[in-house]
Amino acid sequence: MAASKVDDRTVTAKPHDSNGQPVTHTLRRLVVPVYLPWLAVGLGTAMLLPVLPVYLRELDLTVGTVSLILAATGVGAVIAGLPLGGALQRFGERTLLVAAIVVSALSAALLGTTELIVFLLILRFVAGVGSMGVRLAQQTLVARTVEGDVRGRAMSVMGGTVRLAFFVGPVVGGVSSDQLGPEATFVASGAVTALGLLPLLAAKTGSSQRSRTNTSTSPRPPGVLESLRGHWKRLITVGVGPALVTAVRQGRLIVIPLIANDLGLSGTEIGLVVAIGTGADLLLFPMSGWLMDRFGRLYATVPAFGLIGIGLLLLGVLDSTLGVIIAGAVIGIGNGMSAGTMMTIGSDVAPAGVRAPFLAGLGSMQDLGRIIGPLVVGWSADAAGLHVSAVALAVVMFIAIAWLVFVVGETRDLDPT
């Protein structure tokens, strides 16, 4: 891919898209098909953050084994990416989204039914398949229906919706675990995830369902691999950066609760520690879309990811509850400033004719990070301690920043043909 370099132009973030529609109109029409299901799935997932790593540790598993189980989510997402891209081409966004939400809900609800490592691995693998399906359906819908000059803001609202979920969910999950037990919390997580089906079932299917291409009067669409022919270099070049970023984001979701647990905090207290970080995250997500649309994608990603790296370094050297809170807040600020950045960059570079398979392939590459992140935490923690694993994640983030700047470059004005 010939990466464009950032120029000196400043483009004002306009209140209308290129078709003359107000940006608020564009965002409002995405509420039911995109933002509400996204919020429900995010809440269900976030409820597990302070509960699942600690629950697995209480089964007398090592940090390495816990990380391996959590990494299975990434394995499921990576393996499912391209097949789900084919399913999306054939059945459309809405059908894929409904199926993915059902799978995600069941995989969470069943976590407390066994202590067998193999079964836990399978459930997290299936959860990864579901999460990939949800993200791919939603990202493709936004990329297909939203103009490029407001896409950054539309994607940042998706990122902000997740951040709202990750602010509320850990507190709810932590309190639920203390009061009802982790098993009941897993069931509650599945039930909350399933609520994402309600806006889809209530809405008219025509607003979010793309027309199928495999009808009796239309030729069968090409396969995913055939569609990607000629785009592999671009896919791999762009995909490395998001994979590294995802590794860090996934790793910090493990290392923060485990360090807090080692400090003797309860489930409720761990949930509050996580929520403090996501609260800072939540306050800043609108800045991401504004920066991306006005100045360029790198003006949001570089400072945001730099703050995440600094926060992880602080987490590695501050050995106290206050230190964890401060580090979590710095990480949260950086994560908030990066809301929707990876989805926006992916949508910028996706060729218009093969958008769904390209985003599926990019999603699979990105979700390699969901495998790498937990493994980095597990291996480094078993070898040298949890604080060292935080430093290792910081190093990975700084490598990601360098890749995005010097290899990928600016993508806002890229012509994805």
Coordinates of C-alpha atoms in Angstrom, one line a residue:
M1 CA 0.0 0.0 0.0
A2 CA 1.3 3.4 -0.9
A3 CA 0.8 5.2 2.4
S4 CA 0.0 8.9 2.1
K5 CA 2.0 11.3 4.3
V6 CA 0.4 13.9 6.5
D7 CA 0.4 17.2 4.8
D8 CA 0.1 20.7 6.2
R9 CA -3.6 21.2 5.3
T10 CA -6.2 21.5 8.1
V11 CA -9.7 20.5 7.0
T12 CA -12.5 21.8 9.2
A13 CA -14.7 19.1 10.7
K14 CA -17.9 20.2 8.9
P15 CA -21.4 20.0 10.5
H16 CA -22.7 18.4 7.3
D17 CA -21.6 15.4 5.3
S18 CA -20.8 15.6 1.6
N19 CA -24.5 15.0 0.7
G20 CA -25.6 18.0 2.8
Q21 CA -27.1 15.9 5.6
P22 CA -26.3 17.2 9.2
V23 CA -23.9 15.0 11.1
T24 CA -26.4 14.6 13.9
H25 CA -28.8 13.1 11.4
T26 CA -26.2 10.6 10.3
L27 CA -25.5 9.6 13.9
R28 CA -29.2 9.4 14.9
R29 CA -30.0 6.9 12.2
L30 CA -27.2 4.7 13.5
V31 CA -28.6 4.5 17.0
V32 CA -30.9 1.5 16.5
P33 CA -29.0 -0.7 14.1
V34 CA -25.5 0.1 15.5
Y35 CA -25.1 1.9 18.8
L36 CA -27.8 0.2 21.0
P37 CA -26.7 -3.4 20.1
W38 CA -23.1 -2.3 20.4
L39 CA -23.8 -0.9 23.9
A40 CA -25.6 -4.1 25.1
V41 CA -22.8 -6.4 23.9
G42 CA -20.2 -4.1 25.4
L43 CA -21.9 -4.0 28.8
G44 CA -22.1 -7.8 28.9
T45 CA -18.4 -8.1 28.0
A46 CA -17.4 -5.4 30.5
M47 CA -19.1 -7.2 33.3
L48 CA -16.6 -10.0 33.0
L49 CA -13.5 -7.8 33.2
P50 CA -13.1 -7.7 37.0
V51 CA -14.5 -11.2 37.5
L52 CA -13.2 -13.7 35.0
P53 CA -9.4 -13.3 35.5
V54 CA -9.8 -13.5 39.3
Y55 CA -12.3 -16.4 39.0
L56 CA -9.8 -18.4 36.9
R57 CA -7.0 -17.6 39.4
E58 CA -9.2 -18.9 42.2
L59 CA -9.3 -22.2 40.4
D60 CA -5.6 -22.5 41.3
L61 CA -4.5 -21.8 37.7
T62 CA -1.2 -20.0 37.0
V63 CA -1.2 -16.6 35.4
G64 CA 0.1 -18.3 32.2
T65 CA -2.9 -20.7 32.1
V66 CA -5.3 -17.9 32.9
S67 CA -3.8 -15.9 30.0
L68 CA -4.0 -18.8 27.7
I69 CA -7.7 -19.2 28.4
L70 CA -8.3 -15.5 27.8
A71 CA -6.3 -15.6 24.7
A72 CA -8.6 -18.2 23.2
T73 CA -11.0 -15.4 22.6
G74 CA -8.5 -13.9 20.1
V75 CA -8.0 -17.3 18.5
G76 CA -11.7 -17.6 17.8
A77 CA -11.9 -14.1 16.4
V78 CA -8.8 -14.7 14.1
I79 CA -10.0 -18.0 12.8
A80 CA -13.6 -16.8 12.2
G81 CA -12.7 -13.6 10.5
L82 CA -12.6 -14.6 6.8
P83 CA -15.5 -17.2 7.1
L84 CA -17.6 -14.5 8.7
G85 CA -16.7 -12.1 5.9
G86 CA -18.1 -14.7 3.5
A87 CA -21.3 -15.0 5.6
L88 CA -21.6 -11.2 5.6
Q89 CA -21.5 -11.1 1.9
R90 CA -24.1 -13.8 1.6
F91 CA -26.6 -13.0 4.4
G92 CA -26.0 -9.3 5.2
E93 CA -25.1 -7.3 8.3
R94 CA -28.3 -7.8 10.3
T95 CA -28.4 -11.6 10.1
L96 CA -24.8 -11.9 11.0
L97 CA -25.2 -9.5 13.9
V98 CA -28.2 -11.4 15.4
A99 CA -26.4 -14.7 15.2
A100 CA -23.2 -13.2 16.7
I101 CA -25.1 -11.7 19.6
V102 CA -26.7 -15.0 20.4
V103 CA -23.4 -16.8 20.3
S104 CA -21.8 -14.2 22.5
A105 CA -24.6 -14.3 25.1
L106 CA -24.5 -18.1 25.4
S107 CA -20.7 -18.3 25.7
A108 CA -20.8 -15.9 28.6
A109 CA -23.7 -17.4 30.4
L110 CA -22.2 -20.9 30.4
L111 CA -18.8 -19.9 31.9
G112 CA -19.8 -20.9 35.4
T113 CA -21.0 -24.4 34.5
T114 CA -17.6 -26.1 34.5
E115 CA -14.1 -25.8 35.9
L116 CA -12.6 -27.9 33.1
I117 CA -9.9 -26.0 31.3
V118 CA -10.8 -27.5 27.9
F119 CA -14.4 -26.4 28.2
L120 CA -13.4 -22.9 29.4
L121 CA -11.1 -22.7 26.4
I122 CA -13.9 -23.6 24.0
L123 CA -16.3 -21.1 25.6
R124 CA -13.7 -18.3 25.2
F125 CA -13.0 -19.4 21.6
V126 CA -16.7 -19.2 20.8
A127 CA -16.9 -15.8 22.5
G128 CA -14.2 -14.6 20.1
V129 CA -16.2 -15.8 17.1
G130 CA -19.2 -13.9 18.4
S131 CA -17.3 -10.7 19.1
M132 CA -15.8 -10.8 15.6
G133 CA -19.2 -11.2 14.1
V134 CA -20.6 -8.2 16.0
R135 CA -17.7 -5.9 15.1
L136 CA -17.6 -6.9 11.5
A137 CA -21.3 -6.4 10.9
Q138 CA -21.3 -3.1 12.6
Q139 CA -18.1 -1.7 11.1
T140 CA -19.2 -2.8 7.6
L141 CA -22.6 -1.1 8.0
V142 CA -21.0 2.2 9.1
A143 CA -18.3 2.0 6.3
R144 CA -21.0 1.3 3.7
T145 CA -23.5 3.9 4.7
V146 CA -21.5 6.8 6.2
E147 CA -19.5 9.3 4.1
G148 CA -15.8 9.5 4.7
D149 CA -15.8 13.1 5.9
V150 CA -17.9 12.2 8.9
R151 CA -16.9 8.6 9.3
G152 CA -14.3 9.4 12.0
R153 CA -17.1 10.9 14.2
A154 CA -19.5 8.0 13.5
M155 CA -16.8 5.5 14.4
S156 CA -15.7 7.5 17.5
V157 CA -19.3 7.3 18.8
M158 CA -19.0 3.5 18.4
G159 CA -15.8 3.7 20.4
G160 CA -17.4 6.0 23.0
T161 CA -20.3 3.5 23.3
V162 CA -17.9 0.8 24.2
R163 CA -16.3 3.1 26.7
L164 CA -19.6 3.8 28.4
A165 CA -20.2 0.1 28.7
F166 CA -16.7 -0.4 30.1
F167 CA -17.3 2.3 32.7
V168 CA -20.6 0.8 34.0
G169 CA -20.0 -2.9 33.3
P170 CA -17.0 -3.5 35.6
V171 CA -18.7 -1.9 38.6
V172 CA -21.9 -4.0 38.0
G173 CA -19.8 -7.1 37.5
G174 CA -17.7 -6.5 40.6
V175 CA -20.7 -5.9 42.8
S176 CA -22.6 -8.8 41.3
S177 CA -19.6 -11.1 41.9
D178 CA -19.3 -10.1 45.6
Q179 CA -23.0 -10.3 46.3
L180 CA -24.2 -13.2 44.1
G181 CA -21.0 -15.0 43.1
P182 CA -19.1 -15.2 39.8
E183 CA -21.4 -17.9 38.4
A184 CA -24.5 -15.7 38.6
T185 CA -22.5 -12.8 37.2
F186 CA -21.7 -14.9 34.1
V187 CA -25.4 -15.6 33.6
A188 CA -26.2 -11.9 34.0
S189 CA -23.5 -11.0 31.5
G190 CA -25.1 -13.3 28.9
A191 CA -28.5 -11.8 29.6
V192 CA -27.3 -8.3 29.2
T193 CA -25.5 -9.2 26.0
A194 CA -28.8 -10.7 24.7
L195 CA -30.5 -7.4 25.2
G196 CA -28.7 -6.3 22.1
L197 CA -31.2 -8.3 20.1
L198 CA -34.2 -6.1 21.2
P199 CA -33.5 -3.0 19.1
L200 CA -32.8 -5.2 16.0
L201 CA -36.0 -7.2 16.4
A202 CA -38.0 -4.0 16.9
A203 CA -36.5 -2.1 13.9
K204 CA -37.5 -2.5 10.3
T205 CA -35.1 -4.9 8.7
G206 CA -34.7 -2.8 5.6
S207 CA -32.8 -0.1 7.4
S208 CA -29.9 -2.2 8.3
Q209 CA -30.0 -5.2 6.1
R210 CA -28.0 -4.9 3.0
S211 CA -29.5 -6.6 -0.1
R212 CA -28.4 -10.1 -0.6
T213 CA -26.3 -10.9 -3.6
N214 CA -27.1 -14.6 -3.9
T215 CA -30.7 -14.5 -5.1
S216 CA -31.9 -16.6 -8.0
T217 CA -31.5 -13.6 -10.4
S218 CA -28.0 -12.5 -9.1
P219 CA -24.7 -14.2 -9.6
R220 CA -23.1 -15.8 -6.5
P221 CA -20.6 -13.3 -5.0
P222 CA -17.0 -14.3 -5.2
G223 CA -15.4 -16.0 -2.3
V224 CA -13.5 -14.1 0.3
L225 CA -10.0 -15.2 -0.8
E226 CA -10.9 -14.4 -4.4
S227 CA -12.2 -11.0 -3.4
L228 CA -9.0 -10.2 -1.6
R229 CA -6.7 -11.1 -4.6
G230 CA -4.6 -8.0 -5.3
H231 CA -5.2 -6.5 -1.8
W232 CA -3.0 -8.7 0.4
K233 CA -0.1 -6.3 0.6
R234 CA -2.4 -3.5 1.8
L235 CA -4.1 -5.8 4.2
I236 CA -0.9 -7.0 5.9
T237 CA 0.7 -3.5 5.9
V238 CA -2.2 -1.9 7.6
G239 CA -3.1 -4.9 9.8
V240 CA 0.1 -5.0 11.8
G241 CA -0.5 -1.7 13.6
P242 CA -4.0 -2.6 14.8
A243 CA -2.8 -6.0 15.8
L244 CA -0.2 -4.5 18.1
V245 CA -2.6 -2.0 19.5
T246 CA -5.2 -4.7 20.2
A247 CA -2.5 -6.7 22.0
V248 CA -1.8 -3.9 24.4
R249 CA -5.5 -3.1 24.9
Q250 CA -6.3 -6.7 25.6
G251 CA -3.3 -7.2 27.8
R252 CA -4.1 -4.2 30.0
L253 CA -7.6 -5.6 30.7
I254 CA -5.9 -8.6 32.3
V255 CA -2.9 -7.1 34.0
I256 CA -4.8 -4.3 35.8
P257 CA -7.4 -6.6 37.6
L258 CA -4.6 -9.1 38.5
I259 CA -2.3 -6.5 40.0
A260 CA -5.3 -5.1 41.9
N261 CA -6.1 -8.6 43.1
D262 CA -2.5 -9.1 44.3
L263 CA -2.9 -5.9 46.3
G264 CA -5.8 -7.5 48.2
L265 CA -8.7 -5.6 46.7
S266 CA -12.2 -7.1 46.6
G267 CA -14.2 -7.7 43.5
T268 CA -16.2 -4.5 44.0
E269 CA -13.0 -2.6 44.6
I270 CA -11.3 -4.1 41.5
G271 CA -14.4 -3.1 39.5
L272 CA -14.1 0.5 40.8
V273 CA -10.4 0.6 39.9
V274 CA -11.2 -0.5 36.3
A275 CA -14.2 2.0 36.2
I276 CA -12.0 4.9 37.2
G277 CA -9.8 4.3 34.2
T278 CA -12.7 3.9 31.8
G279 CA -14.4 7.0 33.3
A280 CA -11.4 9.1 32.1
D281 CA -11.7 7.1 28.9
L282 CA -15.4 8.0 28.5
L283 CA -14.9 11.7 29.0
L284 CA -12.5 12.1 26.1
F285 CA -13.9 9.9 23.3
P286 CA -15.6 12.8 21.4
M287 CA -12.1 14.4 20.9
S288 CA -11.0 11.4 18.9
G289 CA -13.5 11.8 16.1
W290 CA -13.0 15.6 15.9
L291 CA -9.2 15.2 15.7
M292 CA -9.5 12.5 13.0
D293 CA -11.9 14.4 10.8
R294 CA -10.3 17.8 11.2
F295 CA -6.5 17.1 11.3
G296 CA -6.0 13.5 10.3
R297 CA -6.0 10.0 11.8
L298 CA -2.4 10.2 13.1
Y299 CA -3.2 13.4 15.1
A300 CA -5.5 11.3 17.3
T301 CA -3.6 8.0 17.3
V302 CA 0.0 9.1 18.2
P303 CA -0.7 11.1 21.4
A304 CA -3.4 8.7 22.5
F305 CA -1.3 5.6 22.2
G306 CA 1.6 7.4 23.6
L307 CA -0.4 8.1 26.8
I308 CA -1.4 4.4 27.0
G309 CA 2.3 3.4 26.8
I310 CA 3.2 5.9 29.5
G311 CA 0.4 4.7 31.7
L312 CA 1.6 1.1 31.4
L313 CA 5.1 2.2 32.4
L314 CA 3.6 3.8 35.5
L315 CA 1.7 0.6 36.2
G316 CA 5.0 -1.3 36.1
V317 CA 6.8 0.9 38.6
L318 CA 4.0 2.0 41.1
D319 CA 3.3 -0.8 43.5
S320 CA 0.3 0.5 45.4
T321 CA -3.5 0.9 45.1
L322 CA -3.1 4.7 44.3
G323 CA -0.4 3.8 41.7
V324 CA -2.8 1.4 40.0
I325 CA -5.5 4.1 40.0
I326 CA -3.2 6.8 38.6
A327 CA -1.8 4.4 35.9
G328 CA -5.3 3.3 35.0
A329 CA -6.5 6.9 34.6
V330 CA -3.6 7.8 32.3
I331 CA -4.3 4.7 30.2
G332 CA -8.0 5.6 30.2
I333 CA -7.3 9.1 28.9
G334 CA -5.2 7.7 26.1
N335 CA -7.7 5.0 25.3
G336 CA -10.5 7.6 25.2
M337 CA -8.6 9.8 22.8
S338 CA -8.1 6.8 20.5
A339 CA -11.8 5.9 20.3
G340 CA -12.7 4.4 16.9
T341 CA -9.3 5.1 15.4
M342 CA -8.6 1.5 14.3
M343 CA -12.1 1.1 12.8
T344 CA -11.7 4.4 11.0
I345 CA -8.3 3.6 9.5
G346 CA -9.7 0.2 8.4
S347 CA -12.7 1.8 6.8
D348 CA -10.4 4.4 5.1
V349 CA -8.3 1.8 3.4
A350 CA -10.9 -0.8 2.6
P351 CA -11.4 -1.0 -1.2
A352 CA -15.0 -0.1 -2.1
G353 CA -15.7 -3.2 -4.2
V354 CA -14.5 -5.7 -1.6
R355 CA -15.2 -3.8 1.6
A356 CA -16.7 -6.7 3.6
P357 CA -14.0 -9.3 2.9
F358 CA -11.2 -6.7 3.4
L359 CA -12.6 -5.7 6.8
A360 CA -13.0 -9.3 7.7
G361 CA -9.3 -10.0 6.9
L362 CA -8.2 -6.9 8.6
G363 CA -10.3 -7.9 11.7
S364 CA -8.6 -11.2 11.7
M365 CA -5.2 -9.6 11.7
Q366 CA -6.2 -7.1 14.3
D367 CA -7.5 -9.9 16.6
L368 CA -4.2 -11.6 16.5
G369 CA -3.5 -9.0 19.2
R370 CA -6.2 -10.6 21.3
I371 CA -4.0 -13.7 21.3
I372 CA -0.7 -11.9 21.7
G373 CA -1.7 -9.5 24.5
P374 CA -2.7 -12.2 27.0
L375 CA 0.3 -14.4 26.1
V376 CA 2.7 -11.4 26.7
V377 CA 1.1 -10.9 30.1
G378 CA 1.2 -14.6 31.0
W379 CA 4.7 -15.3 29.9
S380 CA 6.3 -12.2 31.3
A381 CA 4.3 -12.4 34.6
D382 CA 5.3 -16.1 35.1
A383 CA 8.9 -15.2 34.3
A384 CA 9.4 -11.9 36.2
G385 CA 6.1 -10.7 37.7
L386 CA 3.0 -8.8 36.8
H387 CA 4.6 -5.4 36.9
V388 CA 7.2 -6.5 34.3
S389 CA 4.3 -7.6 32.1
A390 CA 2.9 -4.0 32.2
V391 CA 6.3 -2.7 31.0
A392 CA 6.3 -5.3 28.2
L393 CA 2.9 -4.1 27.0
A394 CA 4.3 -0.5 27.0
V395 CA 7.1 -1.6 24.7
V396 CA 4.6 -3.2 22.3
M397 CA 2.6 0.0 22.2
F398 CA 5.6 2.1 21.3
I399 CA 6.4 -0.3 18.5
A400 CA 2.8 0.1 17.3
I401 CA 3.0 3.8 17.2
A402 CA 6.2 3.7 15.1
W403 CA 4.5 1.3 12.6
L404 CA 1.4 3.5 12.2
V405 CA 3.5 6.6 11.6
F406 CA 6.3 5.3 9.4
V407 CA 4.7 2.4 7.6
V408 CA 1.0 3.0 7.3
G409 CA 1.0 6.8 7.3
E410 CA -2.0 9.1 7.1
T411 CA -5.2 7.5 5.7
R412 CA -7.8 10.3 5.9
D413 CA -7.6 11.4 2.3
L414 CA -6.6 8.0 0.9
D415 CA -8.5 6.8 -2.2
P416 CA -9.2 3.1 -1.4
T417 CA -9.4 1.7 -4.9

